[in-house]
Coordinates of C-alpha atoms in Angstrom, one line a residue:
X1 CA 22.2 161.8 123.1
X2 CA 22.9 159.2 125.8
X3 CA 26.0 159.2 128.0
X4 CA 27.2 156.0 126.4
X5 CA 27.0 157.4 122.9
X6 CA 28.8 160.5 124.0
X7 CA 31.6 158.4 125.6
X8 CA 31.9 156.4 122.4
X9 CA 31.9 159.3 120.0
X10 CA 33.4 162.0 122.2
X11 CA 36.9 161.5 120.8
X12 CA 35.6 162.7 117.4
X13 CA 34.8 166.1 118.8
X14 CA 35.9 168.7 117.9
X15 CA 38.7 167.5 115.6
X16 CA 36.5 165.8 113.0
X17 CA 34.0 168.7 112.6
X18 CA 36.9 171.2 112.4
X19 CA 38.6 169.2 109.6
X20 CA 35.3 168.8 107.7
X21 CA 34.5 172.6 108.2
X22 CA 37.9 173.4 106.7
X23 CA 37.2 171.2 103.8
X24 CA 33.7 172.7 103.3
X25 CA 35.1 176.3 103.2
X26 CA 38.0 175.4 100.9
X27 CA 35.7 173.3 98.7
X28 CA 33.3 176.2 98.3
X29 CA 36.2 178.4 97.2
X30 CA 36.9 176.6 93.9
X31 CA 33.5 177.0 92.3
X32 CA 33.1 180.5 93.6
X33 CA 36.6 181.4 92.3
X34 CA 35.4 180.4 88.8
X35 CA 33.1 183.3 88.9
X36 CA 36.0 185.7 89.2
X37 CA 38.3 184.2 86.5
X38 CA 36.6 186.0 83.7
X39 CA 37.9 189.3 85.2
X40 CA 41.1 188.1 87.0
X41 CA 44.4 186.7 85.9
X42 CA 44.7 183.3 87.7
X43 CA 47.9 184.1 89.6
X44 CA 46.6 187.5 90.6
X45 CA 43.4 186.0 91.9
X46 CA 45.5 183.5 94.0
X47 CA 47.3 186.5 95.4
X48 CA 44.2 188.4 96.2
X49 CA 42.6 185.3 97.9
X50 CA 45.7 184.9 100.1
X51 CA 46.0 188.6 100.8
X52 CA 42.3 188.7 101.8
X53 CA 43.0 185.8 104.2
X54 CA 46.1 187.5 105.6
X55 CA 44.7 191.0 106.0
X56 CA 41.4 189.8 107.4
X57 CA 43.0 187.5 110.0
X58 CA 45.6 190.2 110.9
X59 CA 42.7 192.7 111.4
X60 CA 40.9 190.2 113.6
X61 CA 44.0 189.5 115.6
X62 CA 44.9 193.2 116.3
X63 CA 41.2 194.2 116.6
X64 CA 40.8 191.6 119.4
X65 CA 43.8 193.0 121.2
X66 CA 42.6 196.6 120.7
X67 CA 39.3 196.0 122.4
X68 CA 40.9 194.0 125.2
X69 CA 39.4 190.7 124.4
X70 CA 41.4 187.8 126.0
X71 CA 43.4 185.6 123.7
X72 CA 43.4 182.1 125.2
X73 CA 45.7 180.7 122.5
X74 CA 49.5 180.4 123.1
X75 CA 51.4 183.1 121.2
X76 CA 54.1 182.3 118.7
X77 CA 57.5 182.1 120.4
X78 CA 61.1 182.6 119.2
X79 CA 61.5 178.8 119.1
X80 CA 58.6 178.6 116.6
X81 CA 60.2 180.9 114.1
X82 CA 62.2 178.3 112.2
X83 CA 59.1 176.2 111.8
X84 CA 57.0 179.2 110.7
X85 CA 59.7 180.2 108.2
X86 CA 59.6 176.6 106.7
X87 CA 55.8 176.7 106.6
X88 CA 55.8 180.0 104.7
X89 CA 58.6 178.8 102.4
X90 CA 57.0 175.4 101.4
X91 CA 53.3 176.3 101.7
X92 CA 53.2 180.0 100.9
X93 CA 56.0 180.4 98.3
X94 CA 57.2 177.2 96.8
X95 CA 53.8 175.5 96.5
X96 CA 52.1 178.3 94.6
X97 CA 55.2 179.1 92.5
X98 CA 55.6 175.5 91.4
X99 CA 51.9 175.2 90.6
X100 CA 51.9 178.4 88.5
X101 CA 55.0 177.2 86.6
X102 CA 53.4 173.8 86.1
X103 CA 50.1 175.2 84.9
X104 CA 51.9 177.1 82.2
X105 CA 53.6 173.9 80.9
X106 CA 50.8 171.3 81.1
X107 CA 47.1 171.0 80.5
X108 CA 44.5 172.0 83.0
X109 CA 43.1 168.5 83.1
X110 CA 46.6 167.1 83.8
X111 CA 47.1 169.6 86.6
X112 CA 43.7 169.0 88.1
X113 CA 44.3 165.2 88.3
X114 CA 47.8 165.6 89.8
X115 CA 46.7 168.0 92.5
X116 CA 45.2 165.0 94.3
X117 CA 48.8 164.1 95.1
X118 CA 48.7 166.8 97.9
X119 CA 46.5 164.5 100.1
X120 CA 48.7 161.5 99.3
X121 CA 51.9 163.4 100.1
X122 CA 50.5 164.7 103.4
X123 CA 49.5 161.3 104.6
X124 CA 52.6 159.6 103.3
X125 CA 54.9 162.1 105.1
X126 CA 52.8 161.8 108.3
X127 CA 53.0 158.0 108.3
X128 CA 56.6 157.5 107.1
X129 CA 58.4 160.4 108.5
X130 CA 56.5 161.5 111.6
X131 CA 55.4 157.9 112.4
X132 CA 51.7 158.7 112.9
X133 CA 49.8 155.5 113.7
X134 CA 47.6 154.0 110.9
X135 CA 46.1 150.6 110.4
X136 CA 45.0 148.8 107.2
X137 CA 41.3 150.0 107.5
X138 CA 42.3 153.7 107.8
X139 CA 44.8 153.3 104.9
X140 CA 42.2 151.7 102.7
X141 CA 39.7 154.5 103.7
X142 CA 42.2 157.2 102.8
X143 CA 42.9 155.6 99.4
X144 CA 39.2 155.4 98.7
X145 CA 38.8 159.1 99.5
X146 CA 41.8 160.0 97.2
X147 CA 40.4 157.7 94.5
X148 CA 37.1 159.6 94.7
X149 CA 39.0 162.9 94.3
X150 CA 40.9 161.5 91.3
X151 CA 37.6 160.3 89.6
X152 CA 36.3 163.9 90.0
X153 CA 39.4 165.3 88.4
X154 CA 39.6 162.7 85.5
X155 CA 38.6 164.3 82.2
X156 CA 39.3 161.3 79.9
X157 CA 42.5 162.7 78.4
X158 CA 45.0 160.5 80.3
X159 CA 47.9 161.6 82.4
X160 CA 50.9 163.1 80.6
X161 CA 54.2 163.0 82.7
X162 CA 55.7 166.1 81.1
X163 CA 57.7 168.9 82.7
X164 CA 54.6 170.7 83.8
X165 CA 53.3 167.6 85.5
X166 CA 56.5 167.2 87.5
X167 CA 56.2 170.8 88.6
X168 CA 52.6 170.3 89.7
X169 CA 53.7 167.2 91.6
X170 CA 56.5 169.2 93.2
X171 CA 53.9 171.7 94.4
X172 CA 51.9 168.9 96.0
X173 CA 54.9 167.6 97.8
X174 CA 55.7 171.1 99.0
X175 CA 52.2 171.4 100.4
X176 CA 52.4 168.0 101.9
X177 CA 55.6 169.1 103.7
X178 CA 53.8 172.3 104.7
X179 CA 50.8 170.4 106.2
X180 CA 53.1 168.2 108.3
X181 CA 55.3 171.1 109.4
X182 CA 52.3 173.1 110.4
X183 CA 51.5 170.4 112.9
X184 CA 54.7 171.5 114.7
X185 CA 53.1 174.9 115.2
X186 CA 49.5 173.7 115.9
X187 CA 49.8 174.5 119.6
X188 CA 50.3 178.2 118.9
X189 CA 47.7 180.7 117.9
X190 CA 46.3 179.5 114.5
X191 CA 45.0 183.0 113.6
X192 CA 48.6 184.4 113.8
X193 CA 50.0 181.5 111.8
X194 CA 47.4 181.8 109.0
X195 CA 47.7 185.6 108.9
X196 CA 51.4 185.5 108.4
X197 CA 51.2 182.7 105.8
X198 CA 48.4 184.6 103.9
X199 CA 50.2 187.9 103.8
X200 CA 53.5 186.2 102.6
X201 CA 51.9 184.0 99.9
X202 CA 49.5 186.8 98.8
X203 CA 52.2 189.4 98.4
X204 CA 54.4 187.1 96.3
X205 CA 51.7 185.9 94.0
X206 CA 50.1 189.4 93.5
X207 CA 53.4 191.1 93.0
X208 CA 54.6 188.5 90.5
X209 CA 51.3 188.7 88.5
X210 CA 51.3 192.5 88.4
X211 CA 55.1 192.5 87.5
X212 CA 54.4 190.4 84.3
X213 CA 51.6 192.8 83.3
X214 CA 48.4 191.3 84.7
X215 CA 45.6 193.8 84.7
X216 CA 44.6 195.0 88.2
X217 CA 40.8 194.7 88.9
X218 CA 38.6 197.4 90.3
X219 CA 38.3 198.0 94.0
X220 CA 34.9 196.3 94.3
X221 CA 36.0 193.2 92.5
X222 CA 39.3 193.0 94.5
X223 CA 37.4 193.4 97.8
X224 CA 35.0 190.6 96.8
X225 CA 37.9 188.3 96.0
X226 CA 39.6 189.2 99.3
X227 CA 36.4 188.4 101.2
X228 CA 36.2 185.0 99.5
X229 CA 39.9 184.5 100.5
X230 CA 39.2 185.4 104.1
X231 CA 36.7 182.6 104.5
X232 CA 37.9 180.1 101.9
X233 CA 41.6 180.3 102.6
X234 CA 42.0 182.1 105.9
X235 CA 39.2 180.7 108.1
X236 CA 39.6 177.3 106.4
X237 CA 43.3 177.3 107.3
X238 CA 42.6 178.3 111.0
X239 CA 40.1 175.3 111.2
X240 CA 42.7 173.1 109.5
X241 CA 45.4 174.0 112.1
X242 CA 42.9 173.4 114.9
X243 CA 42.1 170.0 113.4
X244 CA 45.8 169.2 113.1
X245 CA 46.2 169.8 116.8
X246 CA 43.6 167.2 117.6
X247 CA 43.8 164.6 114.8
X248 CA 47.4 164.7 113.4
X249 CA 48.4 165.4 109.8
X250 CA 47.4 162.1 108.2
X251 CA 43.7 162.0 109.4
X252 CA 43.2 165.8 108.9
X253 CA 44.6 165.3 105.3
X254 CA 42.1 162.5 104.7
X255 CA 39.1 164.6 105.8
X256 CA 40.4 167.6 103.8
X257 CA 40.6 165.5 100.7
X258 CA 36.8 165.7 100.6
X259 CA 37.1 169.4 99.5
X260 CA 36.8 168.8 95.7
X261 CA 33.7 166.7 96.2
X262 CA 32.1 169.4 98.3
X263 CA 33.1 172.0 95.6
X264 CA 31.5 169.8 93.0
X265 CA 28.2 169.6 94.9
X266 CA 28.2 173.4 95.4
X267 CA 28.8 173.8 91.6
X268 CA 25.6 171.8 90.9
X269 CA 23.6 174.5 92.7
X270 CA 25.5 177.8 92.0
X271 CA 26.6 177.1 88.5
X272 CA 23.5 175.0 87.5
X273 CA 25.7 172.1 86.4
X274 CA 24.2 168.6 85.9
X275 CA 25.2 165.7 88.1
X276 CA 27.5 163.3 86.3
X277 CA 28.4 159.6 86.7
X278 CA 31.9 160.6 87.9
X279 CA 30.3 162.7 90.7
X280 CA 28.1 159.7 91.8
X281 CA 31.1 157.3 91.7
X282 CA 33.3 159.8 93.6
X283 CA 30.6 160.3 96.2
X284 CA 30.3 156.5 96.7
X285 CA 34.1 156.1 97.0
X286 CA 34.5 159.0 99.4
X287 CA 31.6 157.8 101.6
X288 CA 33.2 154.4 101.7
X289 CA 36.5 155.9 102.6
X290 CA 35.1 158.3 105.2
X291 CA 33.4 155.5 107.2
X292 CA 36.6 153.9 108.6
X293 CA 37.8 157.3 109.8
X294 CA 34.5 158.1 111.6
X295 CA 34.3 154.6 113.1
X296 CA 37.9 154.6 114.3
X297 CA 38.3 154.0 118.0
X298 CA 42.0 153.8 118.7
X299 CA 42.2 152.9 122.4
X300 CA 45.0 151.2 124.4
X301 CA 47.0 151.7 127.5
X302 CA 49.7 154.2 126.8
X303 CA 52.4 156.2 128.7
X304 CA 52.8 159.9 128.8
X305 CA 56.3 161.1 129.5
X306 CA 57.0 164.2 131.6
X307 CA 56.9 167.3 129.3
X308 CA 56.6 171.0 129.6
X309 CA 54.9 173.1 126.9
X310 CA 52.3 175.8 126.3
X311 CA 49.0 175.6 124.5
X312 CA 45.3 176.4 125.1
X313 CA 43.7 173.9 127.4
X314 CA 41.1 173.2 130.1
X315 CA 41.7 171.2 133.2
X316 CA 40.9 167.7 132.0
X317 CA 42.5 164.3 132.6
X318 CA 45.7 165.5 130.9
X319 CA 45.9 168.8 132.7
X320 CA 45.6 168.5 136.5
X321 CA 48.0 171.3 137.5
X322 CA 47.0 173.9 140.1
X323 CA 46.7 177.7 139.9
X324 CA 47.3 180.4 142.5
X325 CA 44.2 182.4 141.7
X326 CA 40.8 182.2 139.9
X327 CA 40.9 180.3 136.6
X328 CA 39.0 181.2 133.4
X329 CA 38.9 178.3 130.9
X330 CA 40.1 177.8 128.3
X331 CA 43.4 179.4 128.9
X332 CA 47.0 179.1 127.9
X333 CA 50.3 179.2 129.9
X334 CA 53.4 177.1 130.2
X335 CA 52.7 174.0 132.2
X336 CA 54.3 170.7 133.0
X337 CA 52.8 167.2 132.6
X338 CA 53.8 164.6 135.1
X339 CA 54.3 161.0 133.8
X340 CA 51.0 159.1 133.5
X341 CA 49.8 155.7 132.2
X342 CA 46.2 155.3 131.3
X343 CA 43.8 154.1 128.5
X344 CA 41.2 156.0 126.5
X345 CA 40.2 156.6 122.8
X346 CA 42.7 159.1 121.3
X347 CA 44.2 160.4 118.0
X348 CA 47.9 161.4 117.4
X349 CA 47.3 164.9 118.9
X350 CA 49.9 166.9 120.7
X351 CA 49.6 164.7 123.8
X352 CA 49.4 161.3 122.0
X353 CA 52.3 161.1 119.5
X354 CA 53.7 157.9 121.1
X355 CA 55.1 155.0 119.1
X356 CA 53.3 151.6 118.6
X357 CA 54.9 148.2 118.6

C-alpha cells in the first residue's frame, strides 16, 4: 500500500477494525446462543454468558499480573468509580432487567424489532448530549444501517406499543446511556472494565433465574456457554471500549449496529438457513450506510487545550513529552499536553472532543 493511501486511510486504523471486530463477535453470539436455548432458561443463559465474560477476563487480568507481564493500560482510579458504578447500573443491571421484564410482556418479534433502538439511543445521546460532531452524510449513513437492522428484525406482525414494548425500549435507552458513559472510562484498562461489568451483570441475571426456579445446566454445558460469553460478550466489549477510545460513541455505535447482519450471515452457514429477501435488502441498506463512515475524512485546523490525564500512548504528534530513562512503547503514565493548534484527519477520540461552529 502506497504512502499516500496510508496517509489518507490511516485515521481509520485501528478504530474501525476494532468496532467491526466487536460487531463480528457479538453478531456471532446470537446464532450460537440459539443452540443453547433448548437446554437453557433465557435469563440463566444471559447470566452464564456474562459470567463467562467476567470470569475469563478477570482470569486474564490477574494471570497477566501473576506472570509479571507488563500492563500498558492505565488502571482504574478512584475518580473513575462513579462512572464505573453508572456503567454497571445502566448496562449490567437495568438494561438486562428491563429487557427480561419486557420479553415476558410482549412478543419476541416486537422485542426483536425494538432492540434496534439501542443503536439509535447511543447515537442520539452522543450527538445531542455529548455534542459529538456529525454531518448529514454520516447521519444518513447511520440511519441506513439502522434501517437495515430493522428490516432484519421485521417479522410482518407490526409493532405493538404495549407495556412490554415500553420496557424493551427502556432497556435500549439504558444501554445507550451505558455506551456513552463507557466512553468516559475508555482511557482506562478495558479488560478491567469489561470484567467488572460481566461479573456484576452475570451474577444478577443468573441469581434471579435460579431464584425463580430455572433448572441449572450440567457443568459441560455451563462451561460451553461461559466460553461463548468470554468471546461474544467479554472480548467483544473490550474491542468496543477500545473503539470508543478512538471513534467516539456515535461512530462506534453505527459500526456495532452491523452485528445483527453478521449474525444473520453466520446463521446461513451454521443453522443451514436460506437467504431471504429481507437479508438481501438489509445488506444493501447496511452497505449503503457503511460507506459514508468509511469514506469520512474529517479534517480541519483545531486547537488542543492544556490537559493532564493518563492513558496508554506512544510518542506521536500528540505526545511529545520526555522521559528520564529508557522508554518501552506503548506505555501509560500521567502526562501533560501543552496547548497546540494543527490540522489532520481525526475522530472525536479522547484528544479531539472539541466543539464545531
